[in-house]
Tab-separated table of C-alpha atoms in Angstrom:
chain	number	residue	atom	x	y	z
K	1	MET	CA	-14.736	57.169	75.862
K	2	CYS	CA	-13.217	53.787	75.105
K	3	CYS	CA	-9.652	53.281	73.919
K	4	TYR	CA	-8.257	50.373	71.958
K	5	GLY	CA	-4.936	48.913	70.917
K	6	ILE	CA	-3.738	46.247	68.499
K	7	TRP	CA	-0.244	44.738	68.732
K	8	TYR	CA	1.620	42.315	66.515
K	9	GLU	CA	4.208	40.015	68.085
K	10	SER	CA	6.759	38.055	66.073
K	11	SER	CA	9.767	36.112	67.376
K	12	GLY	CA	9.380	37.622	70.840
K	13	GLU	CA	9.196	41.251	69.666
K	14	ARG	CA	5.924	43.139	70.155
K	15	GLU	CA	5.032	46.111	67.950
K	16	PRO	CA	1.898	48.318	68.149
K	17	GLN	CA	-0.138	48.410	64.955
K	18	VAL	CA	-3.140	50.591	65.826
K	19	GLN	CA	-3.945	52.716	68.912
K	20	GLY	CA	-6.795	55.153	69.442
K	21	CYS	CA	-10.082	56.040	71.186
K	22	TRP	CA	-13.688	56.540	70.087
K	23	ASN	CA	-17.156	57.049	71.546
K	24	ARG	CA	-19.001	53.763	71.516
K	25	LYS	CA	-21.280	52.514	74.243
K	26	ALA	CA	-21.930	49.135	72.719
K	27	ILE	CA	-18.454	47.870	73.560
K	28	THR	CA	-17.624	46.890	77.132
K	29	CYS	CA	-14.287	48.425	78.121
K	30	THR	CA	-12.159	47.294	81.043
K	31	ALA	CA	-10.089	49.553	83.266
K	32	THR	CA	-6.796	48.191	81.987
K	33	CYS	CA	-5.650	46.949	78.620
K	34	GLU	CA	-5.903	43.188	78.925
K	35	ALA	CA	-5.339	41.804	75.466
K	36	LEU	CA	-6.485	38.413	74.299
K	37	LEU	CA	-3.750	36.388	72.593
K	38	GLN	CA	-4.588	35.111	69.075
K	39	PRO	CA	-1.772	32.997	67.570
K	40	ILE	CA	-1.301	33.507	63.805
K	41	THR	CA	1.643	31.196	63.109
K	42	SER	CA	4.027	29.219	65.272
K	43	THR	CA	6.193	32.337	65.726
K	44	SER	CA	3.717	35.240	65.556
K	45	SER	CA	0.580	36.399	67.426
K	46	LEU	CA	-1.945	39.224	67.413
K	47	TYR	CA	-3.233	41.113	70.513
K	48	ALA	CA	-6.202	43.495	70.917
K	49	CYS	CA	-7.807	45.254	73.931
K	50	HIS	CA	-10.462	47.833	74.969
K	51	CYS	CA	-9.882	50.019	78.088
K	52	LEU	CA	-11.238	53.152	79.867
K	53	SER	CA	-8.448	54.839	81.839
K	54	ASP	CA	-6.149	57.513	80.466
K	55	MET	CA	-3.296	56.184	78.365
K	56	CYS	CA	-4.491	52.675	79.215
K	57	ASN	CA	-3.667	51.353	75.766
K	58	VAL	CA	0.051	52.110	76.233
K	59	ASN	CA	0.630	49.219	78.589
K	60	ILE	CA	-0.711	45.796	77.679
K	61	SER	CA	-1.154	42.582	79.562
K	62	THR	CA	-1.997	39.328	77.773
K	63	THR	CA	-4.204	36.358	78.491
K	64	LEU	CA	-4.660	33.109	76.570
K	65	PRO	CA	-7.947	32.643	74.698
K	66	PRO	CA	-10.673	30.677	76.493
K	67	VAL	CA	-10.595	26.976	75.696
K	68	HIS	CA	-14.302	26.898	74.827
K	69	HIS	CA	-13.906	29.629	72.208
K	70	PRO	CA	-11.304	28.195	69.826
K	71	HIS	CA	-12.575	30.284	66.890
K	72	THR	CA	-13.026	33.686	68.537
K	73	THR	CA	-13.947	36.364	66.016
K	74	TYR	CA	-13.195	40.026	66.445
K	75	GLU	CA	-15.516	42.839	65.591
K	76	THR	CA	-14.100	45.237	63.061
K	77	LEU	CA	-12.927	48.452	64.610
K	78	PRO	CA	-14.707	51.113	62.601
K	79	GLY	CA	-12.464	53.851	63.861
K	80	SER	CA	-9.310	52.142	62.588
K	81	PRO	CA	-7.956	53.265	59.177
K	82	VAL	CA	-5.956	50.060	58.839
K	83	SER	CA	-9.021	47.886	59.511
K	84	ARG	CA	-11.050	49.760	56.922
K	85	TRP	CA	-8.225	49.486	54.398
K	86	VAL	CA	-7.895	45.741	55.008
K	87	TYR	CA	-11.655	45.281	54.676
K	88	VAL	CA	-11.798	47.247	51.408
K	89	ALA	CA	-8.718	45.498	50.000
K	90	VAL	CA	-9.963	41.999	50.785
K	91	SER	CA	-13.448	42.746	49.459
K	92	SER	CA	-12.040	44.224	46.257
K	93	LEU	CA	-9.714	41.277	45.776
K	94	LEU	CA	-12.546	38.776	46.215
K	95	LEU	CA	-14.679	40.704	43.738
K	96	VAL	CA	-11.892	40.770	41.137
K	97	VAL	CA	-11.162	37.051	41.566
K	98	THR	CA	-14.865	36.215	41.218
K	99	LEU	CA	-15.150	38.277	38.037
K	100	VAL	CA	-12.012	36.683	36.561
K	101	VAL	CA	-13.311	33.172	37.291
K	102	LEU	CA	-16.674	33.962	35.697
K	103	VAL	CA	-15.028	35.444	32.604
K	104	LEU	CA	-12.718	32.438	32.227
K	105	LYS	CA	-15.646	30.026	32.534
K	106	TRP	CA	-17.595	31.990	29.938
K	107	LEU	CA	-14.637	32.003	27.536
K	108	ARG	CA	-14.131	28.276	28.038
K	109	VAL	CA	-17.768	27.512	27.239
K	110	CYS	CA	-17.651	29.721	24.144
K	111	PHE	CA	-14.378	28.139	22.974
K	112	THR	CA	-15.716	24.608	23.490
K	113	LEU	CA	-18.910	25.325	21.578
K	114	ARG	CA	-16.965	27.004	18.797
K	115	ARG	CA	-14.511	24.109	18.580
K	116	GLU	CA	-17.329	21.557	18.401
K	117	GLU	CA	-18.992	23.553	15.641
K	118	THR	CA	-15.695	23.768	13.741
K	119	MET	CA	-15.086	20.022	14.055
K	120	GLU	CA	-18.602	19.294	12.825
K	121	LEU	CA	-18.016	21.529	9.803
K	122	GLU	CA	-14.682	19.847	9.127
K	123	GLU	CA	-16.332	16.451	9.211
K	124	LEU	CA	-19.019	17.638	6.803
K	125	ASP	CA	-16.547	19.393	4.512
K	126	THR	CA	-13.707	16.884	4.525
K	127	SER	CA	-15.148	13.481	5.279
K	128	PHE	CA	-18.660	13.520	3.870
K	129	ASN	CA	-17.837	10.771	1.387
K	130	TYR	CA	-17.040	8.412	4.246
K	131	ILE	CA	-19.134	9.589	7.177
K	132	SER	CA	-22.379	9.662	5.203
K	133	LEU	CA	-22.050	5.966	4.301
K	134	LYS	CA	-23.616	4.616	7.475
K	135	ASN	CA	-26.196	2.209	6.088
K	136	PRO	CA	-25.298	-0.822	3.964
K	137	PRO	CA	-26.211	-0.661	0.265
K	138	SER	CA	-29.620	-2.126	-0.521
K	139	GLU	CA	-29.479	-2.380	-4.317
K	140	ASP	CA	-30.876	-5.656	-5.660
K	141	LEU	CA	-28.166	-7.303	-7.774
K	142	GLN	CA	-30.185	-10.224	-9.170
K	143	ASP	CA	-28.738	-9.555	-12.647
K	144	LEU	CA	-25.319	-10.761	-11.524
K	145	GLU	CA	-23.945	-13.937	-13.086
K	146	PHE	CA	-21.470	-16.003	-11.076
K	147	THR	CA	-19.144	-17.983	-13.370
K	148	GLN	CA	-16.203	-19.340	-11.359
K	149	VAL	CA	-14.619	-19.151	-7.929
K	150	LEU	CA	-11.292	-17.329	-7.843
K	151	LYS	CA	-10.470	-17.421	-4.140
K	152	VAL	CA	-11.999	-18.526	-0.844
K	153	SER	CA	-11.173	-16.938	2.519
K	154	SER	CA	-12.640	-17.163	6.006
K	155	THR	CA	-14.846	-14.108	5.473
K	156	ALA	CA	-15.555	-13.955	1.728
K	157	ILE	CA	-15.618	-15.801	-1.588
K	158	LEU	CA	-14.136	-14.109	-4.642
K	159	TRP	CA	-15.963	-14.876	-7.878
K	160	GLN	CA	-15.450	-14.046	-11.503
K	161	GLY	CA	-18.789	-13.027	-12.965
K	162	ASN	CA	-20.716	-10.915	-15.394
K	163	PHE	CA	-22.774	-7.794	-14.786
K	164	HIS	CA	-24.688	-6.142	-17.612
K	165	GLY	CA	-22.424	-7.792	-20.178
K	166	GLU	CA	-19.171	-6.814	-18.469
K	167	ASP	CA	-16.670	-9.160	-16.807
K	168	VAL	CA	-16.466	-8.334	-13.123
K	169	VAL	CA	-15.123	-9.604	-9.824
K	170	ILE	CA	-17.798	-10.354	-7.223
K	171	LYS	CA	-16.843	-10.423	-3.576
K	172	SER	CA	-19.486	-12.314	-1.600
K	173	TYR	CA	-19.240	-11.900	2.171
K	174	ALA	CA	-20.282	-14.499	4.706
K	175	ALA	CA	-22.236	-13.434	7.792
K	176	CYS	CA	-19.049	-13.386	9.872
K	177	GLY	CA	-17.523	-10.899	7.426
K	178	SER	CA	-20.210	-8.214	7.661
K	179	ALA	CA	-17.887	-5.789	9.456
K	180	GLN	CA	-15.225	-6.143	6.767
K	181	PHE	CA	-17.875	-5.748	4.065
K	182	MET	CA	-19.095	-2.478	5.570
K	183	ASN	CA	-15.558	-1.194	5.995
K	184	GLU	CA	-14.441	-2.098	2.473
K	185	TRP	CA	-17.626	-0.696	0.948
K	186	ARG	CA	-17.247	2.585	2.808
K	187	VAL	CA	-13.540	2.943	1.963
K	188	LEU	CA	-14.025	2.155	-1.735
K	189	SER	CA	-17.095	4.387	-1.966
K	190	SER	CA	-15.222	7.302	-0.402
K	191	MET	CA	-12.726	7.149	-3.288
K	192	LEU	CA	-15.270	7.025	-6.123
K	193	PRO	CA	-15.256	10.801	-6.810
K	194	VAL	CA	-11.428	10.792	-7.078
K	195	ALA	CA	-10.779	7.362	-8.613
K	196	HIS	CA	-7.149	6.386	-9.257
K	197	GLU	CA	-5.809	4.045	-11.924
K	198	ASN	CA	-3.739	2.100	-9.381
K	199	VAL	CA	-6.558	1.409	-6.913
K	200	ALA	CA	-9.274	-1.215	-7.496
K	201	HIS	CA	-12.478	0.333	-8.824
K	202	LEU	CA	-15.847	-0.380	-7.183
K	203	LEU	CA	-18.709	-0.676	-9.697
K	204	THR	CA	-21.624	-1.275	-7.338
K	205	ALA	CA	-22.625	-2.986	-4.100
K	206	GLY	CA	-25.749	-4.626	-2.771
K	207	SER	CA	-27.232	-8.052	-2.107
K	208	ALA	CA	-28.434	-11.072	-4.054
K	209	GLY	CA	-29.383	-14.725	-3.634
K	210	LEU	CA	-31.731	-16.460	-1.241
K	211	GLY	CA	-29.608	-15.484	1.728
K	212	ASN	CA	-29.240	-11.878	0.580
K	213	GLU	CA	-25.468	-12.171	0.682
K	214	ARG	CA	-23.696	-8.847	0.788
K	215	LEU	CA	-21.793	-8.276	-2.427
K	216	LEU	CA	-19.168	-5.935	-3.798
K	217	VAL	CA	-18.858	-5.777	-7.572
K	218	LEU	CA	-15.449	-4.616	-8.792
K	219	GLN	CA	-13.643	-4.188	-12.062
K	220	PHE	CA	-12.093	-7.421	-13.378
K	221	TYR	CA	-8.304	-7.686	-13.814
K	222	PRO	CA	-7.621	-10.850	-15.864
K	223	ALA	CA	-3.897	-11.126	-15.080
K	224	GLY	CA	-4.766	-11.986	-11.483
K	225	CYS	CA	-2.910	-11.128	-8.310
K	226	LEU	CA	0.741	-10.083	-8.150
K	227	ARG	CA	1.784	-13.361	-6.541
K	228	HIS	CA	0.301	-15.362	-9.417
K	229	TYR	CA	1.903	-13.078	-11.984
K	230	LEU	CA	5.397	-13.215	-10.427
K	231	THR	CA	5.183	-16.990	-10.052
K	232	HIS	CA	4.534	-17.496	-13.771
K	233	HIS	CA	6.301	-14.531	-15.380
K	234	THR	CA	9.647	-12.789	-15.474
K	235	SER	CA	9.970	-9.204	-16.659
K	236	ASP	CA	12.607	-7.003	-18.222
K	237	TRP	CA	13.759	-3.787	-16.570
K	238	SER	CA	11.037	-1.630	-18.133
K	239	ILE	CA	8.120	-3.911	-17.184
K	240	THR	CA	9.565	-4.469	-13.708
K	241	LEU	CA	9.651	-0.736	-13.083
K	242	ARG	CA	6.075	-0.407	-14.376
K	243	LEU	CA	4.916	-3.006	-11.869
K	244	ALA	CA	6.893	-1.505	-8.981
K	245	LEU	CA	6.113	2.123	-9.735
K	246	SER	CA	2.374	1.502	-10.069
K	247	VAL	CA	2.200	-0.202	-6.644
K	248	ALA	CA	4.080	2.691	-5.023
K	249	ARG	CA	1.909	5.202	-6.868
K	250	GLY	CA	-1.283	3.508	-5.711
K	251	LEU	CA	-0.139	3.481	-2.085
K	252	ALA	CA	0.960	7.125	-2.303
K	253	PHE	CA	-2.528	8.006	-3.532
K	254	LEU	CA	-4.140	6.137	-0.640
K	255	HIS	CA	-1.935	7.881	1.907
K	256	GLU	CA	-2.412	11.421	0.650
K	257	GLU	CA	-5.340	13.763	1.172
K	258	VAL	CA	-6.778	14.710	-2.205
K	259	TRP	CA	-8.971	17.618	-3.307
K	260	GLN	CA	-10.224	17.146	-6.846
K	261	ASP	CA	-13.089	18.909	-8.619
K	262	GLY	CA	-14.611	19.945	-5.309
K	263	CYS	CA	-14.418	16.416	-3.871
K	264	TYR	CA	-12.249	15.301	-0.981
K	265	LYS	CA	-10.512	12.015	-0.245
K	266	ALA	CA	-9.056	11.507	3.217
K	267	SER	CA	-5.781	9.715	3.860
K	268	ILE	CA	-6.236	5.930	3.971
K	269	ALA	CA	-4.031	3.283	5.580
K	270	HIS	CA	-4.359	-0.110	3.866
K	271	ARG	CA	-3.066	-2.257	6.786
K	272	ASP	CA	-2.931	-5.490	4.740
K	273	LEU	CA	-0.668	-4.845	1.773
K	274	SER	CA	0.501	-8.177	0.317
K	275	ASN	CA	1.138	-9.765	-3.083
K	276	GLU	CA	-2.348	-11.303	-3.019
K	277	ASN	CA	-4.000	-7.923	-2.434
K	278	VAL	CA	-2.295	-6.344	-5.443
K	279	LEU	CA	-3.776	-7.118	-8.874
K	280	VAL	CA	-2.072	-6.884	-12.283
K	281	LYS	CA	-3.684	-5.231	-15.300
K	282	ASN	CA	-3.122	-6.160	-18.931
K	283	ASP	CA	-0.733	-3.229	-19.395
K	284	ARG	CA	1.448	-4.644	-16.609
K	285	THR	CA	0.606	-1.980	-14.097
K	286	CYS	CA	-0.892	-2.830	-10.712
K	287	VAL	CA	-3.908	-1.877	-8.644
K	288	ILE	CA	-4.213	-2.175	-4.869
K	289	SER	CA	-7.305	-4.058	-3.704
K	290	ASP	CA	-8.940	-5.643	-0.632
K	291	PHE	CA	-9.767	-2.852	1.807
K	292	GLY	CA	-11.484	-4.953	4.457
K	293	LEU	CA	-8.965	-3.856	7.094
K	294	ALA	CA	-8.248	-0.382	5.719
K	295	MET	CA	-8.753	2.721	7.833
K	296	VAL	CA	-9.763	6.205	6.765
K	297	LEU	CA	-7.593	8.695	8.640
K	298	GLN	CA	-10.017	11.572	9.037
K	299	ARG	CA	-8.984	14.963	10.343
K	300	SER	CA	-11.389	14.738	13.272
K	301	GLN	CA	-9.929	11.336	14.204
K	302	LYS	CA	-6.398	12.712	14.289
K	303	GLU	CA	-7.370	14.977	17.197
K	304	LYS	CA	-8.622	11.980	19.185
K	305	ALA	CA	-5.609	9.688	18.991
K	306	GLY	CA	-5.671	9.127	22.720
K	307	GLU	CA	-9.243	7.823	22.475
K	308	LYS	CA	-8.438	5.136	19.900
K	309	ASN	CA	-8.974	1.613	21.106
K	310	SER	CA	-6.387	-1.146	21.159
K	311	ALA	CA	-7.479	-2.441	17.739
K	312	LEU	CA	-4.961	-0.074	16.216
K	313	ILE	CA	-2.002	-1.797	17.824
K	314	THR	CA	-3.073	-5.403	17.399
K	315	MET	CA	-1.471	-7.541	14.729
K	316	THR	CA	-3.389	-6.755	11.571
K	317	GLY	CA	-2.812	-8.063	8.073
K	318	THR	CA	-0.751	-10.827	6.494
K	319	LEU	CA	1.933	-12.043	8.898
K	320	ARG	CA	4.797	-12.138	6.385
K	321	TYR	CA	4.334	-8.463	5.464
K	322	MET	CA	3.617	-7.211	8.972
K	323	SER	CA	5.943	-4.458	10.179
K	324	PRO	CA	8.158	-5.000	13.259
K	325	GLU	CA	6.236	-2.453	15.326
K	326	MET	CA	2.974	-4.211	14.499
K	327	GLN	CA	4.452	-7.534	15.554
K	328	ASP	CA	5.542	-6.320	18.977
K	329	GLY	CA	2.709	-3.821	19.554
K	330	SER	CA	4.959	-0.763	19.727
K	331	VAL	CA	2.952	1.428	17.348
K	332	ASN	CA	3.369	5.129	18.140
K	333	LEU	CA	-0.071	6.110	19.465
K	334	ARG	CA	0.868	9.777	19.711
K	335	SER	CA	0.875	9.854	15.923
K	336	TRP	CA	-1.010	6.673	15.082
K	337	GLU	CA	-2.163	7.828	11.641
K	338	CYS	CA	1.476	8.372	10.613
K	339	ALA	CA	2.458	5.049	12.216
K	340	LEU	CA	-0.115	3.153	10.145
K	341	ARG	CA	1.222	4.688	6.949
K	342	GLN	CA	4.766	3.770	7.969
K	343	ALA	CA	3.658	0.165	8.494
K	344	ASP	CA	2.230	0.163	4.952
K	345	VAL	CA	5.577	1.352	3.572
K	346	TYR	CA	7.356	-1.554	5.284
K	347	SER	CA	5.027	-3.948	3.447
K	348	LEU	CA	5.650	-2.024	0.221
K	349	GLY	CA	9.398	-2.574	0.577
K	350	LEU	CA	8.929	-6.350	0.728
K	351	LEU	CA	6.634	-6.278	-2.319
K	352	LEU	CA	9.191	-4.270	-4.286
K	353	TRP	CA	11.900	-6.803	-3.418
K	354	GLU	CA	9.655	-9.602	-4.733
K	355	ILE	CA	8.983	-7.683	-7.958
K	356	PHE	CA	12.664	-6.931	-8.643
K	357	SER	CA	13.638	-10.500	-7.776
K	358	ARG	CA	11.908	-11.562	-11.011
K	359	CYS	CA	13.586	-8.962	-13.231
K	360	SER	CA	15.583	-10.729	-15.958
K	361	SER	CA	17.732	-7.626	-16.533
K	362	LEU	CA	19.230	-7.975	-13.044
K	363	TYR	CA	20.581	-11.478	-13.800
K	364	PRO	CA	22.783	-10.961	-16.896
K	365	GLY	CA	23.912	-14.237	-18.431
K	366	SER	CA	22.007	-16.273	-15.844
K	367	ALA	CA	18.574	-17.783	-15.470
K	368	VAL	CA	16.138	-15.881	-13.308
K	369	PRO	CA	15.558	-17.800	-10.051
K	370	ASP	CA	12.118	-19.201	-9.330
K	371	PHE	CA	9.854	-16.825	-7.498
K	372	GLN	CA	10.216	-16.775	-3.729
K	373	LEU	CA	8.215	-14.830	-1.200
K	374	ALA	CA	9.959	-12.378	1.085
K	375	PHE	CA	11.735	-14.379	3.843
K	376	GLU	CA	10.859	-17.679	2.131
K	377	ALA	CA	14.552	-18.542	1.737
K	378	GLU	CA	15.047	-18.084	5.483
K	379	LEU	CA	11.739	-19.324	6.920
K	380	GLY	CA	9.944	-21.313	4.225
K	381	SER	CA	6.524	-20.740	2.700
K	382	GLU	CA	4.584	-20.672	5.984
K	383	PRO	CA	6.577	-18.970	8.756
K	384	THR	CA	5.278	-18.967	12.305
K	385	PHE	CA	4.883	-15.795	14.290
K	386	SER	CA	7.744	-16.691	16.641
K	387	THR	CA	10.236	-17.499	13.866
K	388	LEU	CA	9.332	-14.380	11.884
K	389	ARG	CA	9.531	-12.232	14.997
K	390	GLU	CA	12.968	-13.610	15.836
K	391	LEU	CA	14.244	-12.967	12.313
K	392	VAL	CA	12.714	-9.516	11.805
K	393	LEU	CA	12.693	-8.038	15.312
K	394	GLU	CA	15.558	-9.639	17.176
K	395	GLU	CA	18.013	-10.260	14.335
K	396	ARG	CA	16.766	-7.339	12.217
K	397	ARG	CA	17.238	-9.314	9.031
K	398	ARG	CA	15.618	-8.499	5.716
K	399	PRO	CA	15.472	-10.275	2.323
K	400	LYS	CA	18.919	-10.641	0.761
K	401	PHE	CA	20.050	-8.878	-2.392
K	402	PRO	CA	21.419	-11.370	-4.969
K	403	GLU	CA	25.089	-10.969	-5.852
K	404	LEU	CA	24.273	-10.618	-9.558
K	405	TRP	CA	22.385	-7.388	-8.858
K	406	LYS	CA	25.674	-5.711	-7.981
K	407	GLN	CA	27.019	-5.817	-11.536
K	408	ASN	CA	25.521	-2.406	-12.239
K	409	SER	CA	26.716	-0.461	-9.234
K	410	GLN	CA	24.635	2.691	-9.802
K	411	ILE	CA	21.346	0.861	-10.290
K	412	TYR	CA	22.104	-1.520	-7.444
K	413	SER	CA	23.079	1.276	-5.054
K	414	CYS	CA	19.892	3.274	-5.711
K	415	LEU	CA	17.648	0.201	-5.572
K	416	LYS	CA	19.244	-1.139	-2.386
K	417	GLU	CA	19.016	2.228	-0.635
K	418	THR	CA	15.351	2.605	-1.607
K	419	LEU	CA	14.303	-0.833	-0.370
K	420	GLU	CA	16.305	-0.564	2.855
K	421	SER	CA	14.726	2.837	3.524
K	422	CYS	CA	11.275	1.280	3.097
K	423	TRP	CA	11.845	-1.549	5.585
K	424	ASP	CA	14.018	0.366	8.069
K	425	PRO	CA	13.612	-1.059	11.625
K	426	ASP	CA	12.850	2.471	12.845
K	427	PRO	CA	9.467	3.578	11.452
K	428	GLU	CA	10.590	7.210	11.589
K	429	GLY	CA	13.519	6.349	9.319
K	430	ARG	CA	11.350	4.982	6.511
K	431	LEU	CA	10.510	6.697	3.269
K	432	THR	CA	6.969	7.817	2.650
K	433	ALA	CA	5.055	6.137	-0.158
K	434	ASP	CA	5.312	9.362	-2.135
K	435	CYS	CA	9.123	9.485	-1.743
K	436	THR	CA	9.347	5.827	-2.761
K	437	GLU	CA	7.363	6.612	-5.896
K	438	GLN	CA	9.768	9.455	-6.703
K	439	ARG	CA	12.812	7.203	-6.226
K	440	LEU	CA	11.385	4.600	-8.607
K	441	GLN	CA	10.470	7.315	-11.103
K	442	GLN	CA	14.117	8.422	-11.081
K	443	LEU	CA	15.182	4.845	-11.843
K	444	MET	CA	12.782	4.753	-14.777
K	445	GLU	CA	14.125	8.034	-16.127
K	446	TYR	CA	17.682	6.807	-15.625
K	447	GLY	CA	17.370	4.454	-18.588
K	448	THR	CA	17.146	0.716	-19.262
K	449	LEU	CA	19.249	-2.317	-18.443
K	450	GLU	CA	20.455	-4.704	-21.129
K	451	ASN	CA	22.546	-7.681	-20.047
K	452	GLY	CA	23.046	-5.972	-16.724
K	453	GLN	CA	24.435	-2.794	-18.317
K	454	HIS	CA	22.868	0.636	-18.221
K	455	VAL	CA	21.622	1.954	-21.579
K	456	GLU	CA	20.530	5.581	-22.004
């Protein structure tokens, strides 16, 4: 017969936990209960002993553990109810934890696979017009006729030409402009199923010439760009609103997601809205053109904002029309697709100011001033980045409203509030393109101006 005892000591007080005896020859029992000390924490210890004499496990003497056995293990006492309970409890707990971990891993794998499948379907369903356009167009455009050069830039030459008996605009890209060609072609092609009257219309694309230059063939707008039109023409209140409203309407279309006849157009940020990238039609409405820097804001991209590279926050577009946050690189990357649209609206506000500055109805009894670009009165025709940054960012100045505009207080108040809400220093405080369109529509429905006076 061998007896045993287990004691727990904490803060100097020793308390027996288990005491008993059982028949077991495999364990060597001593005459007295000499327990081996096993520290648990700095203030508590555990003692255990095996002994042979009667009532030997009542009195206990302790010894320190041998130095050469720092990790002494104790054999489970099969006769102890507490030991069996601890063993069962620990084993059960480990089993439950293992099962929970396995289930969580399985659910995570299933969720990840399901999410990837859903994203792939979304890309196919919502962005097929853009995603599928991976290879450049290969159509042979030898039937094109180039008649005269309209504009030359560092990446492309803009020609007036003829294609199958129709006047067209031909955009011929140099080798260094291949990336812009691909981007503009893909953006314009993605809008073909849901074409809009205030966005330039792509007729075809391909290559021609000995060097196989990459070409975009677009609809021809004989009145030219908005800058040319405003330089050589003034407009009454009705025509001015037609010009302004059509620009806002075109930008609102670009920014919105459109489902039409089973086709989808994603939201698009232009990123280079200026008076040279807006064209005027014969009916004195405008179309937005030049999508070399535009960006399609796909649904799948919106979930990966943190993965976007720094190209999104670099200075992009025409300096004069660049928003303050673009100038100082403070674009909100947590919602970059919204930030890019807000930057477009800032540019829209400056364009609207230029359009209204040539409205004869706003200068009753006076000659309409010569056309000036936004900030031209303050900085001249070619501002530097530092001077524009100082004016726009540090001084927070915007184009001035002429005193003569104030003669009709209601029109002036609505117009001033609309423009100031477009170019607000805080991007979050700006109107959307759609709201700007609605404001201008209200002005059109308000009536006309004759000699500075409102007429129903």
